[in-house]
């Protein structure tokens, strides 16, 4: 059901008062600062686990340990700042996925958003459940959702609590081949109903609501309404949250969003083998031209990344950008980043999204009313046309009936005249017979009785002949 005010979003055991999830943004863009600000205002704040240890001084000495320490400390900081929903975005493909998962379980994050791979094998479901944590896979197709849920149902006799569907307009690494990004059947408006349909049998079998959260290119309140109308229960937004005071990136990173124009946003081939959307800059131009910019690999943080073949280390490039050193890295962004025109507090952003949602809702009612009036007018015009045709038909029928009556009247008159002629003939015969009888009465009185018997068969009066 769609409400005038933004509806709540229930994920697992907890409910956010707004249906807005702040998308996890790796390598230090969404840490406790942003996540807590969003959670405090009723959304779901998400800390990105990917490369989180890069904010620690000893990352290059021990990347794994730095990641774990930073993950724990950021979760605790977020908890101190907000009692709202705090989730963690973890890349399944990360080499320390299991260790990061352990920290999230120990720290009892509210939800685990798992992307960049299918969260199927070796998921400690029993421990996750015991800690009361919701699991939310991030997918880019109904097929992937079906695969994950089938696997979970079979292997764990359980299913995840919600699903994020990320379309091709999202920022960061994308779950589509670059040549498929524009395909009509890959657009978020198509994917959302597809994923809802894929989840329906699992929701029925496990008697659970499994909310679908739409992500990628959702920019304003009208977009939120549009996706809720398509059946999503919530939206995940990242690009808008970059341009907030509380976003954990350096101000120069945020200003790159404000400054960029549509032509500055492009698709890159990331060293991890996936396409990604980013703001083009000389660093990326050099990389595309084959200039290698690899100094070292701290530790192989991503299984599929091989520094020997990479033009640059993606974690280092993103970490530099996070610190505002955009000449030594680049900013990932969503397709709508060029629409960002100022940096605002999270509260202001959420308030404007709420207002836009509500006015889009009212506008949709007005449009509905106008559409209904137009539909009634169309129906009325149709009825008027049908009535005119029926009337025409009736007039034809009446004309035909009158014509038929004229023809019938003629034949009736002929019948009548024929009957009249017959009656006149009978009368003439009768008169002759009567005359003969009277003659006989005079001439044969002795035969009178006999004649009277015969005469009784005739009426006493002469037959009346109707006038012409
Ligand atoms: C700067 C940036 C970094 C991102 N990093 C991650 C990430 O580490 N993991 C992930 O699953 N998604 C990541 N994303 C994707 C977002 O979480 C989100 O789903 C997507 O960007 C939504 O589209 P929008 O930016 O148009 O709102 C990133 C997006 C941006 C803009």
XYZ file of C-alpha atoms and ligand atoms in Angstrom:
499
model
C 0.000 0.000 0.000
C 1.267 3.521 -0.749
C 0.901 6.149 1.950
C 0.790 9.907 1.829
C 3.800 9.935 4.165
C 6.807 7.724 3.488
C 6.142 4.262 4.899
C 8.404 2.462 7.345
C 10.810 -0.244 6.302
C 11.023 -3.469 8.312
C 14.211 -5.484 7.876
C 14.406 -8.590 10.026
C 13.569 -7.735 13.623
C 13.955 -3.973 13.302
C 11.995 -1.268 11.561
C 13.349 1.995 10.180
C 10.945 4.905 10.239
C 11.957 5.825 6.679
C 12.186 3.430 3.714
C 15.643 4.775 2.856
C 18.828 2.743 3.102
C 22.047 4.698 2.723
C 24.087 2.575 0.345
C 27.403 1.310 1.681
C 30.332 3.138 0.025
C 33.621 1.388 0.326
C 37.073 2.537 1.243
C 35.989 5.013 3.855
C 33.191 6.961 2.142
C 30.465 5.623 4.437
C 31.767 5.059 7.940
C 30.188 5.708 11.333
C 29.784 9.455 10.694
C 27.424 9.102 7.748
C 25.762 5.870 8.889
C 24.907 7.263 12.338
C 23.576 10.529 10.873
C 21.237 8.603 8.556
C 20.143 6.165 11.299
C 19.490 9.034 13.727
C 17.069 10.550 11.223
C 15.123 7.334 10.668
C 16.910 5.781 7.679
C 19.173 2.752 7.634
C 22.803 3.829 7.994
C 25.361 1.529 6.387
C 29.082 1.316 7.117
C 31.061 -0.138 4.215
C 33.497 -2.835 5.323
C 35.430 -2.813 2.065
C 38.864 -1.282 2.654
C 37.737 0.079 6.007
C 41.166 -0.560 7.528
C 42.694 2.053 5.218
C 41.681 4.683 7.757
C 44.038 2.987 10.241
C 47.735 3.996 10.302
C 49.013 0.397 10.084
C 46.978 -0.782 7.088
C 50.041 -1.469 4.952
C 51.668 -3.420 7.765
C 48.696 -5.693 8.422
C 45.642 -5.045 6.261
C 43.518 -7.789 7.766
C 44.088 -6.662 11.359
C 43.472 -3.019 10.392
C 40.201 -3.949 8.699
C 38.975 -5.872 11.721
C 39.944 -3.146 14.169
C 38.406 -0.384 12.074
C 35.227 -2.391 11.502
C 34.732 -2.922 15.215
C 35.563 0.631 16.146
C 33.300 2.173 13.447
C 30.369 -0.040 14.484
C 30.827 0.973 18.113
C 31.110 4.674 17.225
C 27.937 4.477 15.146
C 26.113 2.761 18.037
C 27.228 5.511 20.413
C 25.880 8.185 18.094
C 22.577 6.554 17.171
C 20.083 3.985 18.367
C 18.731 3.687 14.802
C 19.397 0.880 12.336
C 23.059 0.388 11.527
C 24.010 -2.070 8.822
C 27.305 -3.158 7.303
C 28.021 -3.606 3.608
C 30.402 -6.523 3.082
C 31.816 -7.710 -0.212
C 31.508 -11.482 -0.487
C 34.555 -11.422 -2.756
C 36.752 -9.828 -0.071
C 39.509 -12.091 1.158
C 38.672 -11.299 4.783
C 34.903 -11.693 4.305
C 34.637 -14.310 7.093
C 36.660 -12.287 9.616
C 34.640 -9.133 8.925
C 31.462 -11.190 9.276
C 32.669 -12.385 12.678
C 33.174 -8.798 13.867
C 29.688 -7.809 12.687
C 28.192 -10.785 14.525
C 30.113 -9.997 17.708
C 29.128 -6.326 17.509
C 25.541 -7.218 16.606
C 25.126 -5.018 13.550
C 21.444 -4.745 12.647
C 21.814 -5.906 9.060
C 24.476 -7.283 6.727
C 24.252 -6.098 3.130
C 26.219 -8.620 1.103
C 27.235 -7.833 -2.453
C 30.010 -8.362 -5.009
C 29.371 -12.095 -5.138
C 26.659 -14.484 -4.039
C 26.347 -14.871 -0.254
C 25.698 -18.592 -0.320
C 28.553 -20.792 0.838
C 29.943 -20.801 4.402
C 27.497 -18.290 5.795
C 27.286 -18.771 9.588
C 23.506 -18.518 9.523
C 22.935 -19.958 13.024
C 25.321 -17.434 14.608
C 23.872 -14.582 12.559
C 20.371 -15.501 13.717
C 21.462 -15.901 17.346
C 22.835 -12.341 17.188
C 19.504 -11.111 15.753
C 21.123 -9.827 12.554
C 19.245 -9.493 9.267
C 20.876 -10.609 6.012
C 20.294 -8.603 2.854
C 21.943 -9.822 -0.371
C 22.568 -7.277 -3.116
C 21.588 -8.635 -6.539
C 21.216 -7.370 -10.088
C 18.715 -9.926 -11.380
C 15.764 -12.097 -10.392
C 17.886 -15.107 -11.308
C 20.570 -14.235 -8.749
C 17.897 -13.710 -6.066
C 16.370 -17.096 -6.898
C 19.775 -18.795 -6.769
C 20.646 -17.343 -3.359
C 17.256 -18.133 -1.830
C 17.183 -21.686 -3.240
C 20.656 -22.328 -1.845
C 19.781 -20.903 1.587
C 16.496 -22.846 1.772
C 18.316 -26.088 1.015
C 21.555 -25.568 2.929
C 20.327 -23.560 5.930
C 16.531 -24.179 6.001
C 16.300 -20.390 6.195
C 16.182 -17.445 3.790
C 17.619 -13.895 3.864
C 15.460 -11.103 5.290
C 15.399 -8.609 2.410
C 17.049 -8.018 -0.959
C 18.653 -4.945 -2.505
C 18.191 -4.858 -6.295
C 20.888 -2.701 -7.804
C 20.289 -1.433 -11.344
C 22.763 -0.150 -13.940
C 22.582 3.525 -12.847
C 24.273 2.814 -9.502
C 27.698 4.024 -8.457
C 30.783 1.962 -7.762
C 31.263 -1.503 -9.189
C 28.275 -2.695 -11.216
C 26.818 -6.180 -11.496
C 26.349 -5.950 -15.279
C 28.574 -6.358 -18.281
C 29.437 -2.907 -19.662
C 27.651 -3.584 -22.966
C 24.443 -4.525 -21.114
C 24.147 -1.336 -19.071
C 21.802 0.350 -21.548
C 19.634 -2.692 -22.287
C 15.947 -2.041 -21.721
C 15.491 -5.360 -19.916
C 18.283 -4.552 -17.439
C 16.763 -1.321 -16.149
C 15.796 -1.057 -12.494
C 12.094 -0.619 -13.345
C 12.205 -4.074 -14.960
C 14.455 -5.719 -12.371
C 12.374 -4.748 -9.318
C 9.193 -6.616 -10.345
C 11.388 -9.492 -11.554
C 13.033 -9.868 -8.136
C 9.692 -9.488 -6.331
C 8.336 -12.362 -8.439
C 11.422 -14.490 -7.768
C 11.032 -14.014 -3.993
C 7.275 -14.675 -3.824
C 7.527 -18.495 -3.503
C 10.088 -18.177 -0.673
C 7.998 -15.579 1.165
C 5.063 -18.028 0.988
C 7.085 -21.105 1.972
C 8.779 -19.373 4.930
C 5.692 -17.282 5.823
C 7.804 -14.151 5.873
C 7.714 -10.769 4.255
C 10.872 -10.304 2.195
C 11.152 -6.607 1.362
C 12.776 -5.606 -1.894
C 14.909 -2.461 -1.818
C 15.553 -0.706 -5.141
C 18.929 0.929 -5.800
C 20.715 2.783 -8.575
C 19.874 6.232 -9.893
C 17.177 6.999 -7.327
C 17.601 10.707 -6.832
C 14.548 12.438 -5.382
C 11.314 11.815 -3.501
C 9.386 11.282 -6.740
C 11.813 8.467 -7.650
C 11.233 6.890 -4.230
C 7.452 6.976 -4.763
C 7.864 5.506 -8.249
C 9.775 2.474 -6.963
C 7.458 1.939 -4.002
C 4.577 1.947 -6.476
C 6.409 -0.767 -8.409
C 6.287 -2.937 -5.292
C 9.615 -2.149 -3.611
C 9.410 -1.589 0.143
C 12.399 0.672 0.257
C 15.187 2.321 -1.699
C 18.949 2.366 -1.322
C 20.624 5.656 -2.178
C 24.317 6.440 -2.153
C 25.155 9.322 -4.499
C 22.888 11.763 -2.626
C 24.541 10.884 0.686
C 28.022 11.671 -0.632
C 27.055 15.342 -0.848
C 26.255 15.650 2.839
C 28.210 17.275 5.633
C 28.330 13.990 7.512
C 29.684 11.849 4.645
C 33.043 10.536 5.840
C 34.982 11.516 2.702
C 37.088 14.649 2.380
C 35.199 17.764 1.265
C 37.102 17.746 -2.058
C 35.550 14.357 -2.855
C 32.068 15.825 -2.273
C 32.928 18.956 -4.274
C 33.893 16.766 -7.227
C 30.219 15.669 -7.245
C 28.963 19.256 -7.167
C 31.346 20.239 -9.969
C 30.789 17.293 -12.326
C 28.676 17.535 -15.463
C 26.891 14.675 -17.272
C 29.799 14.241 -19.702
C 32.251 13.786 -16.821
C 30.584 10.606 -15.600
C 31.751 7.443 -17.307
C 32.110 3.701 -17.101
C 35.549 2.389 -16.263
C 36.968 -1.102 -16.372
C 38.123 -1.638 -12.823
C 41.232 -3.718 -12.087
C 38.947 -6.220 -10.325
C 37.454 -7.054 -13.721
C 34.099 -5.324 -13.256
C 32.719 -2.184 -14.859
C 32.318 0.722 -12.498
C 30.841 4.213 -12.725
C 33.097 7.098 -11.787
C 33.870 10.752 -12.418
C 36.451 10.848 -15.233
C 39.687 12.609 -14.418
C 43.349 12.640 -15.548
C 44.134 9.690 -13.251
C 41.563 7.516 -15.061
C 42.586 8.881 -18.464
C 46.170 7.823 -17.777
C 45.038 4.388 -16.638
C 42.910 3.992 -19.779
C 45.958 5.004 -21.855
C 47.896 2.165 -20.219
C 49.992 4.186 -17.784
C 50.748 1.841 -14.901
C 50.469 3.381 -11.494
C 51.100 0.495 -9.151
C 53.441 0.903 -6.267
C 52.528 -1.937 -3.980
C 49.790 -4.362 -2.978
C 49.313 -4.223 0.800
C 47.742 -7.665 0.846
C 45.555 -9.314 -1.714
C 42.297 -7.844 -0.373
C 40.221 -9.098 -3.336
C 40.584 -12.634 -4.641
C 39.994 -11.711 -8.297
C 42.461 -8.794 -8.311
C 46.005 -9.515 -9.463
C 48.302 -6.516 -9.078
C 50.685 -7.899 -11.742
C 48.056 -7.202 -14.403
C 46.392 -4.141 -12.873
C 47.108 -0.576 -13.998
C 46.594 0.642 -10.446
C 45.503 -0.620 -7.034
C 41.807 0.188 -6.787
C 41.867 0.330 -2.980
C 44.743 2.822 -2.979
C 43.093 4.939 -5.711
C 39.792 5.029 -3.816
C 41.544 5.731 -0.512
C 43.408 8.655 -2.090
C 40.114 10.014 -3.452
C 38.492 9.619 -0.012
C 41.258 11.852 1.361
C 40.622 14.397 -1.361
C 43.738 13.493 -3.389
C 41.839 13.195 -6.642
C 44.963 13.496 -8.789
C 46.088 10.167 -7.311
C 42.733 8.415 -7.500
C 39.119 8.881 -8.556
C 35.603 9.123 -7.176
C 33.030 6.447 -7.825
C 29.564 7.968 -8.340
C 26.055 7.140 -9.509
C 24.697 8.167 -12.933
C 22.868 11.142 -11.399
C 25.866 12.670 -9.599
C 25.818 15.608 -12.063
C 22.470 16.689 -10.566
C 24.052 17.320 -7.151
C 24.402 21.062 -6.701
C 25.245 21.501 -3.043
C 26.505 19.814 0.080
C 23.849 19.709 2.792
C 23.345 18.138 6.221
C 21.803 14.626 6.163
C 18.731 15.967 7.997
C 18.148 18.535 5.251
C 18.556 15.921 2.526
C 16.105 13.548 4.210
C 13.600 16.362 4.832
C 13.713 17.372 1.161
C 13.266 13.739 0.085
C 10.234 13.471 2.386
C 8.736 16.692 1.032
C 9.341 15.653 -2.578
C 7.797 12.256 -1.871
C 4.706 13.841 -0.352
C 4.228 16.364 -3.148
C 4.806 13.631 -5.752
C 2.167 11.618 -3.920
C -0.310 14.527 -4.027
C 0.586 15.123 -7.676
C -0.037 11.448 -8.404
C -3.496 11.817 -6.807
C -4.207 14.888 -8.960
C -3.015 12.984 -12.028
C -5.169 10.054 -10.934
C -8.163 12.414 -10.602
C -7.460 13.967 -14.027
C -7.005 10.501 -15.499
C -10.295 9.370 -13.922
C -12.127 12.428 -15.268
C -10.667 11.766 -18.704
C -11.652 8.118 -18.441
C -15.224 9.106 -17.458
C -15.356 11.599 -20.319
C -14.117 8.926 -22.725
C -16.728 6.503 -21.350
C -19.414 9.172 -21.641
C -18.444 9.952 -25.243
C -18.625 6.232 -25.977
C -22.038 5.978 -24.387
C -23.252 9.008 -26.340
C -22.027 7.410 -29.545
C -23.712 4.088 -28.643
C -26.927 5.940 -27.785
C -26.895 7.831 -31.127
C -26.403 4.565 -32.958
C -29.160 2.826 -31.007
C -31.514 5.750 -31.714
C -30.685 5.595 -35.403
C -31.385 1.886 -35.346
C -34.739 2.450 -33.647
C -35.760 5.033 -36.249
C -34.888 2.552 -39.007
C -36.957 -0.098 -37.281
C -39.909 2.283 -37.000
C -39.638 3.201 -40.678
C -39.537 -0.478 -41.577
C -42.518 -1.172 -39.313
C -44.512 1.646 -40.936
C -43.633 0.354 -44.371
C -44.628 -3.159 -43.324
C -47.880 -1.804 -41.945
C -48.641 -0.022 -45.275
C -48.090 -3.259 -47.196
C -50.109 -5.302 -44.716
C -52.951 -2.763 -44.720
C -53.279 -3.169 -48.496
C -53.482 -6.935 -48.262
C -56.017 -6.658 -45.381
C -58.192 -4.406 -47.500
C -58.030 -6.925 -50.334
C -59.025 -9.735 -47.898
C -61.926 -7.591 -46.663
C -63.207 -6.828 -50.139
C -62.907 -10.476 -51.100
C -64.986 -11.415 -48.010
C -67.522 -8.696 -48.849
C -67.963 -9.982 -52.363
C -68.454 -13.487 -50.974
C -71.061 -12.183 -48.487
C -72.972 -10.383 -51.259
C -72.961 -13.567 -53.301
C -74.290 -15.548 -50.307
C -76.992 -12.913 -49.694
C -78.156 -13.069 -53.280
C -78.371 -16.860 -53.033
C -80.207 -16.531 -49.717
C -82.722 -14.058 -51.148
C -83.428 -16.444 -53.994
C -83.889 -19.356 -51.577
C -86.208 -17.271 -49.331
C -88.323 -16.247 -52.252
C -88.620 -19.844 -53.335
C -89.715 -20.817 -49.840
C -92.418 -18.166 -49.682
C -93.720 -19.342 -53.068
C -93.861 -22.887 -51.802
C -95.714 -21.724 -48.643
C -98.447 -20.246 -50.792
C -98.639 -23.083 -53.226
C -98.267 -26.061 -50.872
C -99.845 -25.274 -47.429
C -100.020 -29.015 -46.680
C -96.233 -29.200 -46.888
C -95.975 -26.268 -44.467
C -94.662 -28.143 -41.428
C -91.992 -29.732 -43.450
C -91.088 -26.412 -44.995
C -91.043 -24.711 -41.588
C -88.456 -27.202 -40.376
C -86.323 -26.327 -43.314
C -86.925 -22.642 -42.782
C -85.720 -22.846 -39.133
C -82.275 -23.501 -40.492
C -82.283 -19.955 -41.922
C -82.227 -16.823 -39.752
C -85.527 -14.947 -39.527
C -83.966 -11.648 -40.524
C -82.165 -11.064 -43.807
C -78.346 -11.349 -43.504
C -76.797 -7.911 -42.779
C -74.092 -7.051 -45.250
C -71.483 -4.682 -43.860
C -71.143 -1.446 -45.728
C -68.016 -0.818 -47.866
C 31.277 6.286 -3.950
C 30.518 4.993 -3.998
C 31.085 3.857 -3.440
C 30.364 2.664 -3.427
N 30.908 1.562 -2.836
C 30.186 0.425 -2.729
C 30.692 -0.701 -2.018
O 31.781 -0.673 -1.474
N 29.922 -1.810 -1.950
C 28.690 -1.868 -2.531
O 28.019 -2.896 -2.441
N 28.193 -0.806 -3.214
C 28.898 0.324 -3.312
N 28.357 1.400 -3.961
C 26.977 1.323 -4.492
C 25.970 1.949 -3.515
O 25.961 1.277 -2.297
C 24.523 2.018 -4.054
O 23.912 0.793 -4.131
C 24.368 2.677 -5.393
O 25.358 3.629 -5.626
C 23.012 3.306 -5.469
O 22.879 4.164 -6.554
P 22.937 5.759 -6.413
O 24.361 6.072 -6.064
O 22.534 6.252 -7.738
O 22.014 6.176 -5.306
C 29.079 2.604 -4.015
C 28.553 3.761 -4.587
C 29.251 4.952 -4.580
C 28.630 6.165 -5.181
